Every structure is written in C-alpha cells, then in structure tokens.
C-alpha cells in the first residue's frame, strides 16, 4: 500500500487558497482606502480573483463573463465616474452620527454571525460537481444556453427589456441641457477684438516660453527686449503650482560665458 | 473541495461589503461595496450549483450579473446628476432632493 507523502492537492484547492485570501485582502483594502480610485482598483482585483475561482469551479462561461462584464464594463464605468466626480476629493472621516463607525462594524459582525449560523445549518460536506451537467449538452456554455433559452427564456427576455431601459434611463439622467449657446470661431474672434478695443488686450497669441542656453522648459519665462520678464509667457496654472523661476538665474550662465569671452578678447587685444 | 469553504469566503466578502456600505460616505465607494455583496452572492450561487450538480445556480448568477450591470449604469448616472447639482459625492451632504 502506498501512502501519499503530500496530500492530494486539486486545482480548486490551489485556486481557493491563493485567490481567496487575495480577495479578502483586496476587499478590505477597498473599504479602507481613502481615495475612490484606489478603492475601484482594489475592487477590480477582487473581481479578477473571483473569476479565477469561477474557473476552478467548472464555470468557464461565468469566468469569461465575470472578466468582461465586471472587470471590463462595470469597473471601467466606475473609473470614468470617479474621474468625472473628482479624483482628488478626499473623503471626510468626520462622523455625523456619534459612534457611527463602531456601530456599523458591530452590525456587520452581527450580520456575519447570522449568516454563519443560518448557513451553518445547511452545511454540506460533499459536492456532486457540475461535470455531468456540463457534459449533458456537450459543454458548460451549451448547458447554460439550454437553460437560458429553455427554462428561463421569459426571464432572459425580461433582462433585455431591463438592459434597454437602463441604457435609456442613463442617457436621460446624465443628459444636461446647454444653458448658453456654444461659441463659434467668429464669435470668439469678435470677442477678442472687442477686448482689444476696450481694454487694449493684445488680440494675438501669447508669447511662447523663454529659450535660454541651458533651459527651454515650458516654465522658463521669456524676456522682453528691455530684459524684463514677459508675464504672459508662462501659463498661470504653472505659476500657481511651482512659481515663476528667476529669469536672472536662468540667464546667468549665458551672461557668465559672454563676460568670459569679452575678458578673453580684451586679453588678446592687450597681447597684440 | 469542501463547499463549506466557499460559503465562509462568501460570508466574509459579504460582511466586508456591509461594513463598507455602512462606514464609507463617498457614494461611489458605497456602490462598490454593493457590487462586492453582489459578487459574494454570485460565488455562493456558483458553489451551490456545484453542490447540487446542475447549472441553475450558474444561470441565476448570470442574471445577477446582468441586473448588477443595469443597476450600476442607472446608479452612476444618478450620482453624476447629484454631483452636477451639489458638487459633492458625499452622501452626508445629500439631505434634499432638490436645490
């Protein structure tokens, strides 16, 4: 009689013990991350791991659907909305109701105990496996198709109505009417000239950023003929963010080089 | 593998979803927590489909996914609408339906 030194490990067990903890960690991370983008990415991690577990549970169709629908469509939609609704808006953790967090966690623990107690009553220790059910129609997809287009065909049709209603509803809800007419090129040019006539604002494009011997970044200010800084040459957004670099410091190497050249020239003339 | 393991995993995920839904204030993260709970239920459906040896659980899980997709589309557009009016996605601020 041969005894197995290593207990028989199935692919399911490997998938469960690798993806299960990862899912729990990612789910906790989703709840704990302060920024919505991180939460969305953590949730995408949960869904990918869940897809792997579906694959290990003999559900190849759901594995693919989980990846396409959840990680593909739903999470992308989430990320789009996160980008629209403000990525950088930090959530305030001030409790409007005192003891809210503690009470919530207690309630969740209670719910877990309830789940464990109820489900614990119906625990089963063996699974029939869906191998036979899959093989009945020649595969998992064929078997599901037989169910969806046979036994559940009415629910399936209702699903199509639901999806089209949701799509139309989203379009109606997210549509925002324009309150002011869109400005065309002629209107903008007219406004620019009017601004020039009344306030004397230059109607042409703004000066480009400065080019120095060692710097030509978009943050380097351009110099006017009299040596002063052209304020318009750097975007105000950049000025607000990092400040205007000192033009004298930027031009210093050039000035030093010129001074050295002049000195050398003078020395040459003395030699002659 | 023993199906009880999957039951425990699904219960843990569902509980984390409940915690997220109750504790967080950003409407988007609340939605994500709801999705997490959907996923926990789907896991349970698929694993019990295996216990009983038929595909009905997997079909139900497919329907849950469809409904979740529709729910997310409408919910997110409502969040965008509220954001346009209030410039905030914080559920504590939404104490009025209009204005």
Short mmCIF file of C-alpha atoms in Angstrom, two decimals:
data_model
loop_
_atom_site.label_atom_id
_atom_site.label_comp_id
_atom_site.label_asym_id
_atom_site.label_seq_id
_atom_site.Cartn_x
_atom_site.Cartn_y
_atom_site.Cartn_z
CA UNK A 1 0.00 0.00 0.00
CA UNK A 2 1.40 3.33 -0.99
CA UNK A 3 0.75 6.37 1.12
CA UNK A 4 0.89 9.82 -0.31
CA UNK A 5 3.53 11.90 1.37
CA UNK A 6 1.92 15.05 0.07
CA UNK A 7 -1.87 15.14 0.41
CA UNK A 8 -3.61 15.28 -2.93
CA UNK A 9 -3.99 18.91 -3.86
CA UNK A 10 -6.51 19.76 -6.53
CA UNK A 11 -6.57 22.81 -8.75
CA UNK A 12 -9.65 24.00 -6.90
CA UNK A 13 -7.84 23.99 -3.57
CA UNK A 14 -4.90 25.89 -5.03
CA UNK A 15 -7.25 28.45 -6.59
CA UNK A 16 -9.17 28.78 -3.34
CA UNK A 17 -6.17 29.22 -1.06
CA UNK A 18 -4.39 31.60 -3.43
CA UNK A 19 -7.32 33.71 -4.64
CA UNK A 20 -9.49 33.58 -1.51
CA UNK A 21 -7.05 35.43 0.80
CA UNK A 22 -6.18 37.82 -2.01
CA UNK A 23 -9.88 38.59 -2.44
CA UNK A 24 -10.36 39.24 1.26
CA UNK A 25 -7.30 41.50 1.37
CA UNK A 26 -8.44 43.41 -1.72
CA UNK A 27 -11.96 43.77 -0.32
CA UNK A 28 -10.60 45.14 2.96
CA UNK A 29 -8.36 47.48 1.00
CA UNK A 30 -11.40 48.68 -0.95
CA UNK A 31 -13.14 49.63 2.28
CA UNK A 32 -10.06 51.15 3.90
CA UNK A 33 -8.58 53.20 1.04
CA UNK A 34 -9.42 56.87 1.42
CA UNK A 35 -9.36 57.63 -2.32
CA UNK A 36 -12.11 56.34 -4.61
CA UNK A 37 -9.67 55.42 -7.40
CA UNK A 38 -7.72 53.06 -5.14
CA UNK A 39 -10.99 51.52 -3.98
CA UNK A 40 -12.03 50.92 -7.58
CA UNK A 41 -8.72 49.23 -8.38
CA UNK A 42 -8.96 47.05 -5.26
CA UNK A 43 -12.47 46.02 -6.29
CA UNK A 44 -11.18 45.14 -9.76
CA UNK A 45 -8.64 42.89 -8.02
CA UNK A 46 -11.44 41.17 -6.10
CA UNK A 47 -13.34 40.55 -9.31
CA UNK A 48 -10.39 39.11 -11.21
CA UNK A 49 -9.65 36.72 -8.34
CA UNK A 50 -13.32 35.75 -8.22
CA UNK A 51 -13.17 34.98 -11.93
CA UNK A 52 -10.28 32.58 -11.29
CA UNK A 53 -12.34 30.87 -8.58
CA UNK A 54 -15.24 30.54 -11.05
CA UNK A 55 -12.88 28.87 -13.49
CA UNK A 56 -11.82 26.43 -10.79
CA UNK A 57 -15.49 25.71 -10.00
CA UNK A 58 -16.17 24.37 -13.53
CA UNK A 59 -17.92 27.56 -14.65
CA UNK A 60 -15.85 28.68 -17.67
CA UNK A 61 -18.70 30.77 -19.08
CA UNK A 62 -19.09 32.75 -15.87
CA UNK A 63 -15.30 33.11 -15.68
CA UNK A 64 -15.30 34.92 -19.02
CA UNK A 65 -18.48 36.89 -18.28
CA UNK A 66 -17.09 37.99 -14.92
CA UNK A 67 -13.97 39.37 -16.59
CA UNK A 68 -15.82 41.03 -19.47
CA UNK A 69 -18.83 42.39 -17.61
CA UNK A 70 -17.43 43.18 -14.18
CA UNK A 71 -13.76 44.00 -14.59
CA UNK A 72 -14.26 45.19 -18.14
CA UNK A 73 -17.50 47.13 -18.26
CA UNK A 74 -18.61 47.85 -14.71
CA UNK A 75 -15.22 48.78 -13.28
CA UNK A 76 -14.38 50.95 -16.29
CA UNK A 77 -17.69 52.75 -15.80
CA UNK A 78 -16.78 53.23 -12.15
CA UNK A 79 -13.39 54.65 -13.08
CA UNK A 80 -14.97 57.02 -15.61
CA UNK A 81 -17.32 58.35 -12.98
CA UNK A 82 -14.53 58.60 -10.40
CA UNK A 83 -12.61 60.75 -12.89
CA UNK A 84 -15.70 62.91 -13.53
CA UNK A 85 -16.71 63.31 -9.92
CA UNK A 86 -13.27 64.42 -8.78
CA UNK A 87 -10.34 62.12 -8.26
CA UNK A 88 -8.67 64.32 -5.71
CA UNK A 89 -11.68 64.90 -3.47
CA UNK A 90 -10.67 63.34 -0.17
CA UNK A 91 -13.44 61.84 1.88
CA UNK A 92 -14.04 63.48 5.22
CA UNK A 93 -13.97 60.94 8.02
CA UNK A 94 -15.94 63.14 10.39
CA UNK A 95 -18.78 61.18 11.92
CA UNK A 96 -22.12 62.92 11.52
CA UNK A 97 -23.68 60.43 13.92
CA UNK A 98 -21.66 59.71 17.02
CA UNK A 99 -20.29 56.18 17.24
CA UNK A 100 -21.37 55.50 13.67
CA UNK A 101 -18.28 53.53 12.66
CA UNK A 102 -18.26 51.35 15.76
CA UNK A 103 -21.97 50.66 15.46
CA UNK A 104 -21.58 49.82 11.76
CA UNK A 105 -18.78 47.35 12.40
CA UNK A 106 -20.79 45.77 15.23
CA UNK A 107 -23.81 45.46 12.94
CA UNK A 108 -21.67 43.86 10.25
CA UNK A 109 -20.21 41.38 12.74
CA UNK A 110 -23.76 40.58 13.80
CA UNK A 111 -24.72 40.03 10.19
CA UNK A 112 -21.73 37.73 9.77
CA UNK A 113 -22.80 35.70 12.81
CA UNK A 114 -26.33 35.45 11.40
CA UNK A 115 -25.01 34.33 8.03
CA UNK A 116 -22.69 31.81 9.63
CA UNK A 117 -25.45 30.47 11.87
CA UNK A 118 -28.06 30.18 9.11
CA UNK A 119 -25.75 28.80 6.51
CA UNK A 120 -24.11 26.60 9.12
CA UNK A 121 -27.41 24.76 9.46
CA UNK A 122 -27.39 23.80 5.82
CA UNK A 123 -23.75 22.81 5.57
CA UNK A 124 -22.98 20.07 3.15
CA UNK A 125 -19.78 18.12 3.05
CA UNK A 126 -19.78 16.83 -0.47
CA UNK A 127 -20.41 18.33 -3.85
CA UNK A 128 -21.90 16.44 -6.76
CA UNK A 129 -19.91 18.58 -9.20
CA UNK A 130 -21.24 20.04 -12.40
CA UNK A 131 -19.18 17.77 -14.64
CA UNK A 132 -22.20 15.66 -15.60
CA UNK A 133 -24.43 18.70 -16.03
CA UNK A 134 -21.81 20.28 -18.24
CA UNK A 135 -21.40 17.13 -20.28
CA UNK A 136 -25.14 16.69 -20.81
CA UNK A 137 -25.31 19.21 -23.64
CA UNK A 138 -21.69 18.96 -24.66
CA UNK A 139 -20.22 21.76 -22.55
CA UNK A 140 -20.80 24.46 -19.97
CA UNK A 141 -21.80 27.12 -22.48
CA UNK A 142 -24.19 24.76 -24.25
CA UNK A 143 -25.71 23.69 -20.94
CA UNK A 144 -26.25 27.29 -19.83
CA UNK A 145 -27.69 28.14 -23.24
CA UNK A 146 -30.18 25.30 -22.91
CA UNK A 147 -31.25 26.72 -19.53
CA UNK A 148 -31.37 30.37 -20.60
CA UNK A 149 -33.25 29.74 -23.85
CA UNK A 150 -35.41 26.97 -22.44
CA UNK A 151 -36.41 27.03 -18.79
CA UNK A 152 -35.54 30.69 -18.15
CA UNK A 153 -36.41 32.18 -21.53
CA UNK A 154 -39.01 34.56 -20.05
CA UNK A 155 -36.54 35.91 -17.50
CA UNK A 156 -34.00 36.24 -20.29
CA UNK A 157 -36.40 38.31 -22.38
CA UNK A 158 -37.21 40.47 -19.35
CA UNK A 159 -33.46 41.01 -19.00
CA UNK A 160 -33.28 42.54 -22.45
CA UNK A 161 -36.08 44.95 -21.52
CA UNK A 162 -34.24 45.79 -18.31
CA UNK A 163 -30.98 46.49 -20.12
CA UNK A 164 -32.54 48.77 -22.72
CA UNK A 165 -34.49 50.61 -20.02
CA UNK A 166 -31.30 51.09 -18.04
CA UNK A 167 -29.44 52.40 -21.09
CA UNK A 168 -32.20 54.87 -21.97
CA UNK A 169 -32.56 55.87 -18.31
CA UNK A 170 -28.85 56.57 -18.00
CA UNK A 171 -28.91 58.71 -21.14
CA UNK A 172 -31.91 60.69 -19.91
CA UNK A 173 -30.45 61.16 -16.42
CA UNK A 174 -26.96 62.11 -17.49
CA UNK A 175 -28.06 64.47 -20.26
CA UNK A 176 -27.53 68.10 -19.34
CA UNK A 177 -29.10 70.82 -21.44
CA UNK A 178 -26.74 73.60 -22.60
CA UNK A 179 -27.66 76.83 -20.89
CA UNK A 180 -25.53 79.11 -23.09
CA UNK A 181 -25.04 78.74 -26.86
CA UNK A 182 -21.71 77.28 -27.98
CA UNK A 183 -19.21 79.97 -29.08
CA UNK A 184 -18.01 79.53 -32.65
CA UNK A 185 -14.77 80.83 -34.14
CA UNK A 186 -16.31 84.07 -35.43
CA UNK A 187 -17.84 84.90 -32.06
CA UNK A 188 -14.53 84.26 -30.30
CA UNK A 189 -12.58 86.44 -32.76
CA UNK A 190 -15.14 89.22 -32.32
CA UNK A 191 -14.88 89.00 -28.56
CA UNK A 192 -11.07 89.16 -28.77
CA UNK A 193 -11.14 92.29 -30.92
CA UNK A 194 -13.76 93.89 -28.65
CA UNK A 195 -11.45 93.20 -25.70
CA UNK A 196 -8.59 94.85 -27.62
CA UNK A 197 -10.69 97.92 -28.43
CA UNK A 198 -12.00 98.44 -24.91
CA UNK A 199 -9.16 97.19 -22.66
CA UNK A 200 -6.19 97.14 -25.02
CA UNK A 201 -5.55 93.39 -24.53
CA UNK A 202 -3.29 92.03 -27.28
CA UNK A 203 -5.54 90.04 -29.67
CA UNK A 204 -2.83 87.71 -30.98
CA UNK A 205 -1.38 84.60 -29.38
CA UNK A 206 0.59 84.92 -26.17
CA UNK A 207 4.41 84.85 -26.26
CA UNK A 208 5.96 81.41 -26.09
CA UNK A 209 8.13 80.37 -23.17
CA UNK A 210 11.73 81.50 -22.96
CA UNK A 211 14.71 79.75 -24.55
CA UNK A 212 17.99 80.01 -22.62
CA UNK A 213 21.34 78.39 -23.21
CA UNK A 214 20.61 75.69 -20.65
CA UNK A 215 16.83 75.86 -20.21
CA UNK A 216 13.91 75.78 -22.58
CA UNK A 217 11.26 74.20 -20.35
CA UNK A 218 7.70 75.48 -20.57
CA UNK A 219 8.15 77.03 -17.12
CA UNK A 220 11.02 79.33 -18.20
CA UNK A 221 9.72 82.87 -18.66
CA UNK A 222 10.54 84.71 -21.87
CA UNK A 223 12.45 88.01 -21.70
CA UNK A 224 11.25 91.19 -23.38
CA UNK A 225 13.76 93.34 -25.38
CA UNK A 226 14.36 95.51 -22.33
CA UNK A 227 15.31 92.46 -20.25
CA UNK A 228 12.15 92.29 -18.14
CA UNK A 229 10.07 89.14 -17.83
CA UNK A 230 7.08 88.69 -20.17
CA UNK A 231 4.38 87.69 -17.67
CA UNK A 232 2.15 86.07 -20.30
CA UNK A 233 4.83 83.65 -21.48
CA UNK A 234 4.20 81.10 -18.72
CA UNK A 235 0.81 79.57 -18.07
CA UNK A 236 -0.78 80.93 -14.87
CA UNK A 237 -1.58 77.33 -13.86
CA UNK A 238 2.15 76.52 -13.75
CA UNK A 239 2.94 79.77 -11.97
CA UNK A 240 0.39 78.91 -9.28
CA UNK A 241 1.76 75.43 -8.91
CA UNK A 242 5.54 75.85 -8.91
CA UNK A 243 6.06 79.62 -9.06
CA UNK A 244 7.91 81.58 -11.70
CA UNK A 245 11.60 80.63 -11.96
CA UNK A 246 14.06 83.52 -11.56
CA UNK A 247 14.88 84.74 -15.07
CA UNK A 248 18.22 86.20 -13.94
CA UNK A 249 19.31 82.82 -12.58
CA UNK A 250 18.28 81.13 -15.83
CA UNK A 251 20.21 83.65 -17.92
CA UNK A 252 23.25 83.71 -15.60
CA UNK A 253 25.31 81.02 -17.40
CA UNK A 254 24.93 82.88 -20.69
CA UNK A 255 25.95 86.16 -19.11
CA UNK A 256 28.96 84.50 -17.46
CA UNK A 257 30.02 82.97 -20.77
CA UNK A 258 29.70 86.32 -22.54
CA UNK A 259 31.70 88.03 -19.78
CA UNK A 260 34.43 85.40 -20.06
CA UNK A 261 34.54 85.79 -23.84
CA UNK A 262 34.79 89.56 -23.57
CA UNK A 263 37.56 89.25 -20.99
CA UNK A 264 39.45 86.84 -23.23
CA UNK A 265 39.01 89.19 -26.18
CA UNK A 266 40.37 92.07 -24.10
CA UNK A 267 43.37 89.98 -23.07
CA UNK A 268 44.04 89.09 -26.72
CA UNK A 269 43.94 92.73 -27.73
CA UNK A 270 46.40 93.57 -24.93
CA UNK A 271 48.71 90.83 -26.19
CA UNK A 272 48.64 92.33 -29.65
CA UNK B 1 -13.07 20.56 -2.31
CA UNK B 2 -15.49 21.00 0.58
CA UNK B 3 -18.20 23.53 -0.41
CA UNK B 4 -18.23 24.96 3.12
CA UNK B 5 -15.02 26.83 2.40
CA UNK B 6 -16.76 28.79 -0.34
CA UNK B 7 -19.67 29.55 1.97
CA UNK B 8 -17.27 31.01 4.53
CA UNK B 9 -15.43 33.04 1.88
CA UNK B 10 -18.71 34.41 0.53
CA UNK B 11 -19.89 35.32 4.04
CA UNK B 12 -16.62 37.14 4.75
CA UNK B 13 -16.84 39.11 1.49
CA UNK B 14 -20.49 39.95 2.10
CA UNK B 15 -19.67 41.21 5.60
CA UNK B 16 -16.85 43.38 4.27
CA UNK B 17 -19.36 44.76 1.78
CA UNK B 18 -21.76 45.58 4.61
CA UNK B 19 -19.01 47.34 6.56
CA UNK B 20 -18.05 49.37 3.50
CA UNK B 21 -21.64 50.32 2.82
CA UNK B 22 -22.25 51.45 6.38
CA UNK B 23 -18.96 53.20 7.12
CA UNK B 24 -18.00 54.98 3.91
CA UNK B 25 -19.50 58.31 2.83
CA UNK B 26 -18.46 58.58 -0.80
CA UNK B 27 -21.43 57.49 -2.92
CA UNK B 28 -19.10 55.75 -5.39
CA UNK B 29 -17.48 53.62 -2.72
CA UNK B 30 -20.95 52.72 -1.42
CA UNK B 31 -21.77 51.44 -4.89
CA UNK B 32 -18.55 49.45 -4.97
CA UNK B 33 -19.50 47.85 -1.65
CA UNK B 34 -22.85 46.86 -3.13
CA UNK B 35 -21.00 45.29 -6.05
CA UNK B 36 -18.86 43.36 -3.57
CA UNK B 37 -22.01 41.97 -1.95
CA UNK B 38 -23.37 41.00 -5.39
CA UNK B 39 -20.15 39.16 -6.07
CA UNK B 40 -20.27 37.32 -2.75
CA UNK B 41 -23.78 36.11 -3.59
CA UNK B 42 -22.66 35.05 -7.04
CA UNK B 43 -19.86 32.99 -5.53
CA UNK B 44 -22.40 31.27 -3.30
CA UNK B 45 -24.72 30.59 -6.26
CA UNK B 46 -21.93 29.07 -8.32
CA UNK B 47 -20.61 26.91 -5.49
CA UNK B 48 -24.09 25.60 -4.64
CA UNK B 49 -24.67 24.93 -8.31
CA UNK B 50 -21.75 22.56 -7.94
CA UNK B 51 -23.18 21.05 -4.76
CA UNK B 52 -26.44 20.17 -6.46
CA UNK B 53 -24.90 19.15 -9.74
CA UNK B 54 -27.00 21.31 -12.04
CA UNK B 55 -26.44 24.58 -13.85
CA UNK B 56 -29.40 26.54 -12.46
CA UNK B 57 -27.17 28.32 -9.95
CA UNK B 58 -24.82 29.44 -12.71
CA UNK B 59 -27.77 30.73 -14.75
CA UNK B 60 -29.02 32.66 -11.70
CA UNK B 61 -25.52 34.09 -11.23
CA UNK B 62 -25.58 35.24 -14.85
CA UNK B 63 -28.88 37.03 -14.25
CA UNK B 64 -27.44 38.68 -11.15
CA UNK B 65 -24.56 40.00 -13.27
CA UNK B 66 -26.96 41.45 -15.83
CA UNK B 67 -29.06 43.15 -13.17
CA UNK B 68 -25.90 44.47 -11.49
CA UNK B 69 -24.71 45.98 -14.77
CA UNK B 70 -28.06 47.73 -15.30
CA UNK B 71 -28.11 48.92 -11.69
CA UNK B 72 -24.61 50.36 -11.95
CA UNK B 73 -25.45 52.28 -15.12
CA UNK B 74 -28.50 53.95 -13.60
CA UNK B 75 -26.90 54.47 -10.18
CA UNK B 76 -23.79 56.10 -11.56
CA UNK B 77 -25.80 58.45 -13.74
CA UNK B 78 -27.79 59.46 -10.65
CA UNK B 79 -24.51 60.13 -8.83
CA UNK B 80 -23.34 62.29 -11.74
CA UNK B 81 -26.63 64.18 -11.67
CA UNK B 82 -26.34 64.86 -7.95
CA UNK B 83 -22.70 65.85 -8.42
CA UNK B 84 -23.70 68.40 -11.07
CA UNK B 85 -26.25 69.97 -8.75
CA UNK B 86 -24.33 69.79 -5.46
CA UNK B 87 -20.64 69.44 -6.45
CA UNK B 88 -20.20 66.65 -3.97
CA UNK B 89 -20.42 62.88 -3.94
CA UNK B 90 -20.66 62.72 -0.17
CA UNK B 91 -23.85 61.05 0.98
CA UNK B 92 -23.90 63.12 4.17
CA UNK B 93 -24.48 66.25 2.12
CA UNK B 94 -27.47 64.92 0.19
CA UNK B 95 -30.26 65.80 2.56
CA UNK B 96 -32.52 67.43 -0.02
CA UNK B 97 -33.94 66.02 -3.21
CA UNK B 98 -33.78 69.37 -5.00
CA UNK B 99 -31.93 72.68 -4.74
#
